[in-house]
Short mmCIF file of C-alpha atoms in Angstrom, two decimals:
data_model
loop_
_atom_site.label_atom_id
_atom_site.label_comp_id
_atom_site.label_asym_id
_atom_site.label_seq_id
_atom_site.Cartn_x
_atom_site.Cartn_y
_atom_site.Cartn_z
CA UNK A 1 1.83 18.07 -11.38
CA UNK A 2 0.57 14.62 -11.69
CA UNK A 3 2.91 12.29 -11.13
CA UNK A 4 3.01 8.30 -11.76
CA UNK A 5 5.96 6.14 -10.07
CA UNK A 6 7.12 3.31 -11.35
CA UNK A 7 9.04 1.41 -8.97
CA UNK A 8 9.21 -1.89 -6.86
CA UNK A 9 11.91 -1.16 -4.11
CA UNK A 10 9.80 0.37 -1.36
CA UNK A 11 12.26 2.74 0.47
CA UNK A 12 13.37 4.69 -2.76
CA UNK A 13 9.21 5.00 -3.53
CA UNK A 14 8.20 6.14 -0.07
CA UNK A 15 11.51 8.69 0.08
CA UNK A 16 10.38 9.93 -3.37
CA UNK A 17 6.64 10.22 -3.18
CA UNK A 18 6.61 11.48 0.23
CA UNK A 19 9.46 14.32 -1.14
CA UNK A 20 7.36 15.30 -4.32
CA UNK A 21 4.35 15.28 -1.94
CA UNK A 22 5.56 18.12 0.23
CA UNK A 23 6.32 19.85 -2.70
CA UNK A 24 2.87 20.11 -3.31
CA UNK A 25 2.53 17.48 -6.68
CA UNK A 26 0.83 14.13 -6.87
CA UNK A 27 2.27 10.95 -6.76
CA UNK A 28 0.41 7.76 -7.59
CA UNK A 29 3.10 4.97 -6.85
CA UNK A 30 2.94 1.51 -8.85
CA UNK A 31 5.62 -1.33 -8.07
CA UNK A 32 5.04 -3.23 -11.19
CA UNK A 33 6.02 -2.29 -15.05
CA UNK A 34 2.40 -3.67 -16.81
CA UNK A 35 0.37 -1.88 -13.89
CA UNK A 36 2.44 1.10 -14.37
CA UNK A 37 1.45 0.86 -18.36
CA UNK A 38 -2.15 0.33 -17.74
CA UNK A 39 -2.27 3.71 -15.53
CA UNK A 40 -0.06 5.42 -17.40
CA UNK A 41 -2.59 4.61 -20.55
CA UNK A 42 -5.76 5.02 -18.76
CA UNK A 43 -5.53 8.15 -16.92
CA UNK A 44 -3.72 11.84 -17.47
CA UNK A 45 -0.10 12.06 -16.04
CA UNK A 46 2.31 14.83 -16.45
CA UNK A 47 4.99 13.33 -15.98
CA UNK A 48 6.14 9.42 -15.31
CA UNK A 49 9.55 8.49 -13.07
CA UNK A 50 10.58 5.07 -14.05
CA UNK A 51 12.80 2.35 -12.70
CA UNK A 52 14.64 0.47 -15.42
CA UNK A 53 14.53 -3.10 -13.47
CA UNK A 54 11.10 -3.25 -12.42
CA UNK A 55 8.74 -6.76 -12.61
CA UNK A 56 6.28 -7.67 -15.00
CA UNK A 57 7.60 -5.09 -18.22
CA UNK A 58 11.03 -3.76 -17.46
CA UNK A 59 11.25 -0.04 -17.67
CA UNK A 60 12.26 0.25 -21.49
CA UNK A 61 9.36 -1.42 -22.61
CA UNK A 62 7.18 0.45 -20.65
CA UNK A 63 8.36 3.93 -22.30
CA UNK A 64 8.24 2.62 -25.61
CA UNK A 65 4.35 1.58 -24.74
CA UNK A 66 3.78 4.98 -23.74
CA UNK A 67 4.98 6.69 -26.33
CA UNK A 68 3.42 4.71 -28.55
CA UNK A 69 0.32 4.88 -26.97
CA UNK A 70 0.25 8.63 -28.14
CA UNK A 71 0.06 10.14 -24.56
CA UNK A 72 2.30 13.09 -24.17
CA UNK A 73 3.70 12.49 -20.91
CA UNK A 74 7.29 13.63 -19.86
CA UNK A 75 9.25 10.38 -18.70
CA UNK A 76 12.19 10.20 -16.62
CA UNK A 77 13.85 7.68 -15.97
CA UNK A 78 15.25 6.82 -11.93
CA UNK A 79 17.73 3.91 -11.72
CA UNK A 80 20.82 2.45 -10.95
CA UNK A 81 21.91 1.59 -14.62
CA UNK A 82 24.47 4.78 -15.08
CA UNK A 83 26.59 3.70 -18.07
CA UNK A 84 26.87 6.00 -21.00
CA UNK A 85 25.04 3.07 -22.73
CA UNK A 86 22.25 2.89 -20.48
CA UNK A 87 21.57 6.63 -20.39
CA UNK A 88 21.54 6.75 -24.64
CA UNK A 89 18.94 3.44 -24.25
CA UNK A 90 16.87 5.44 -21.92
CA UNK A 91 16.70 8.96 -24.16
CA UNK A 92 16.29 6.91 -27.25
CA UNK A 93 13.04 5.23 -26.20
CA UNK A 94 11.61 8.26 -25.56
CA UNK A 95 12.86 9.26 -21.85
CA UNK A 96 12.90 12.92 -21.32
CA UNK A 97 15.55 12.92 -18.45
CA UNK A 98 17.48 10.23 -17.02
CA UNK A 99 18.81 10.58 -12.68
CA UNK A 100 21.01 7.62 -11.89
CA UNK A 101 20.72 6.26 -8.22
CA UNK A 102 22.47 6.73 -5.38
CA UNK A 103 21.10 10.97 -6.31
CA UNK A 104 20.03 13.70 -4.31
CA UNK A 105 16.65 14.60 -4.00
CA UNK A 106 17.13 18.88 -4.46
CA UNK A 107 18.56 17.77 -7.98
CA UNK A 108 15.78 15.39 -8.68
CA UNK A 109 13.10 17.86 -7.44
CA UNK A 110 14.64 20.28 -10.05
CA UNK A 111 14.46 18.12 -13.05
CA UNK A 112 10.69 17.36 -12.27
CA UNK A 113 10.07 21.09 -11.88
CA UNK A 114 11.71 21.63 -14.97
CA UNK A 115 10.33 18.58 -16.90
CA UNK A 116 6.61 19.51 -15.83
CA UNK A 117 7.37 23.75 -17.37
CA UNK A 118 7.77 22.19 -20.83
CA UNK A 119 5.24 19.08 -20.16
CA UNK A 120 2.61 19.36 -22.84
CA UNK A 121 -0.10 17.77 -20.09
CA UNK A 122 0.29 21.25 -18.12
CA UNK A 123 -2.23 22.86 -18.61
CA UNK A 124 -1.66 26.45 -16.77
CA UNK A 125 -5.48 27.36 -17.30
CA UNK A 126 -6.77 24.00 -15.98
CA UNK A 127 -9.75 24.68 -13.73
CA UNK A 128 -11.66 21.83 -11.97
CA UNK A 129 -15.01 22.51 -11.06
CA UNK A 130 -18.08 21.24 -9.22
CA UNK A 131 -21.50 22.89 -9.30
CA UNK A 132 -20.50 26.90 -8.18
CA UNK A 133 -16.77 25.21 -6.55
CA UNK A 134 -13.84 25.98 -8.55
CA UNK A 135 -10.39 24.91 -8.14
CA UNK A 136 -7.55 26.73 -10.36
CA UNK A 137 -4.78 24.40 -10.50
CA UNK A 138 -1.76 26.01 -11.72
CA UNK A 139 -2.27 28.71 -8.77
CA UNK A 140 -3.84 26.57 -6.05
CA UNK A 141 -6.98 29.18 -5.57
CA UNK A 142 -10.39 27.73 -4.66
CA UNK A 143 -13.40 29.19 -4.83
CA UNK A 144 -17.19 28.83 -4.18
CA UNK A 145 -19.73 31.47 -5.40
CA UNK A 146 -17.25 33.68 -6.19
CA UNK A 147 -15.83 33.53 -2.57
CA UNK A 148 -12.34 32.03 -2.22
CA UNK A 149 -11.51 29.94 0.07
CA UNK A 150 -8.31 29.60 1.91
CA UNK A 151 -7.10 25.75 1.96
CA UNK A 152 -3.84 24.74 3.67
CA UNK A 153 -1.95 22.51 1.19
CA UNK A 154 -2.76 19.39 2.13
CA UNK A 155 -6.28 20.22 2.36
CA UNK A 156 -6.02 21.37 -1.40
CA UNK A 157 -4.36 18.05 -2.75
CA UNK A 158 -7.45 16.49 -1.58
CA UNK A 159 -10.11 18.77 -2.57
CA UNK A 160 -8.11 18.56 -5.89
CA UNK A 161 -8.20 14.75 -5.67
CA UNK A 162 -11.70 14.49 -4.97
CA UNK A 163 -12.59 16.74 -8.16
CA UNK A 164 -10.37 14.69 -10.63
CA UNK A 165 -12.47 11.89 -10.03
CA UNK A 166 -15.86 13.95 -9.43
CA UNK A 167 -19.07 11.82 -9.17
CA UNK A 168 -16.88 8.80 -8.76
CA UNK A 169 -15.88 6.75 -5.37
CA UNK A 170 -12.33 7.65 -3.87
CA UNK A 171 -11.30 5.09 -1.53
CA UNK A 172 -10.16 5.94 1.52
CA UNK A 173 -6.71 4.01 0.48
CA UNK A 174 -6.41 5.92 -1.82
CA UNK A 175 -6.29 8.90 -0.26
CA UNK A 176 -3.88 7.50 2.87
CA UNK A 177 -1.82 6.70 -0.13
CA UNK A 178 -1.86 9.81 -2.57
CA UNK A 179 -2.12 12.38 0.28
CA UNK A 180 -0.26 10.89 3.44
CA UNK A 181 1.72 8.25 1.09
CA UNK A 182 0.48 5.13 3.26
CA UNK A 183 0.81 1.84 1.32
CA UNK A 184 -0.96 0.44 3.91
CA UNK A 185 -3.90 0.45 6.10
CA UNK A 186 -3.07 2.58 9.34
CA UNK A 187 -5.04 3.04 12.41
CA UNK A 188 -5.46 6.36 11.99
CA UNK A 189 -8.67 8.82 11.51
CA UNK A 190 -6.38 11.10 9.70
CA UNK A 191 -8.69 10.78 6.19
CA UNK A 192 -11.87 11.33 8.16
CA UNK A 193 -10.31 14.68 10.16
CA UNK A 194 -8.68 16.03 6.65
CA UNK A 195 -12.32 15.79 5.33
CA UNK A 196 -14.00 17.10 8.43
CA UNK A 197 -11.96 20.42 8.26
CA UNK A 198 -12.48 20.35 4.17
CA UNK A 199 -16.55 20.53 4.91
CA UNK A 200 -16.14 23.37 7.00
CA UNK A 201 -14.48 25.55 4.64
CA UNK A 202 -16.07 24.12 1.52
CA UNK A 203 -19.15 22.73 2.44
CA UNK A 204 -21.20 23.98 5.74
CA UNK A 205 -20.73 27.91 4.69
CA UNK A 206 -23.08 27.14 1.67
CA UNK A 207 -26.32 25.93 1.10
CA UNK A 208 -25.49 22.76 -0.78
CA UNK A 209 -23.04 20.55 0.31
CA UNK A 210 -20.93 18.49 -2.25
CA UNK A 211 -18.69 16.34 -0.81
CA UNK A 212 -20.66 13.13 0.51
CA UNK A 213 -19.68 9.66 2.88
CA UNK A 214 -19.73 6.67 0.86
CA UNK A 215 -20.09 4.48 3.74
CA UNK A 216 -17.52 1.96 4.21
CA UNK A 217 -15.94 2.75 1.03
CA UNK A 218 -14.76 6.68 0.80
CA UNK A 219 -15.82 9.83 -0.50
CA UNK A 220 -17.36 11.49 -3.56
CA UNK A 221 -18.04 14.95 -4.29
CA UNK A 222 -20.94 16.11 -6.59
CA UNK A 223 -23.74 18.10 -6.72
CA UNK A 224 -26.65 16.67 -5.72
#
């Protein structure tokens, strides 16, 4: 799944995104409550995980915006509110679930998983596709011409991140932070040895190539 996090206290994000990560979803991470809105409005998430007491639009507001905004996005809500009063406030603005901190991370892993089966954003025949390059989703297959081709997972979250934005500029900060979950700028050539290895299978058995350098900037894949 696609996931958007909404929240500002950095060591519950990075323990979370890093978790759902290696469980092979996608995290976007947001620390503010009217930048989580804006994403959550402009782009297609399957499910939202929301802090109650976050800056700029606490978390209520933000799932009533959602909702009525129209998207149909699953929303659960993360945070340390716990009262029987808090949890009713959550579900009756539209939450979907509702995990109250301190939690464990097996249990919250299991009410994703079980929030993104009934999510009406997944999409079980979704196929993302690039001149002959074909990525089904649900299964995690890629092909090209009719040959598939065996990605590890990592590789595959960001062949698949590179193809929900196809023809567009990914920054390379981006991708530290939605594949590696780096919030920040490390000295590391990780990004550039991830896409390396992705040309080789992808790219340099085939006549065209389709993912391209955007020098000092990122990648792109299209077909030229």
């Amino acid at each position: 799944m696609r996931i958007l996090m909404i929240e500002d206290d950095a060591e519950t994000a990075s323990f979370v995104s890093n978790g759902l990560r290696q469980a092979g979803h996608t995290v976007d991470v947001v620390t503010d409550g009217k930048d989580g809105v804006l994403l959550g409005i402009q782009e297609d998430f399957d499910l939202v995980i929301l802090d109650r007491m976050v800056p700029g639009l606490d978390g209520l507001s933000v799932a009533r915006t959602l909702r009525s905004s129209g998207r149909p996005v699953a929303i659960l809500f993360l945070t340390a509110l716990g009262s029987i009063n808090d949890r009713v406030q959550g579900l009756d603005v539209g939450g979907d679930d509702y995990v109250v901190k301190p939690f464990a991370f097996s249990e919250l892993l299991a009410r994703v998983n079980a929030l993104g089966r009934r999510s009406p954003m997944r999409n079980e025949n979704e196929k993302l596709t690039v001149g002959d390059l074909e990525m089904d989703v649900a299964h995690r297959i890629v092909t090209r011409n009719n040959q598939q081709i065996n990605l590890l997972p990592r590789e595959c979250l960001l062949l698949e991140i590179l193809l929900r934005n196809k023809g567009r500029v990914v920054l390379r900060t981006m991708l530290l932070e939605r594949v590696w979950g780096f919030r920040f700028e490390p000295k590391t050539s990780v990004v550039e040895t991830y896409i390396s290895r992705l040309r080789t299978k992808v790219d340099k058995p085939f006549k065209t190539p389709l993912i391209h350098t955007v020098r000092g900037c990122g990648y792109s894949i299209y077909e030229a």
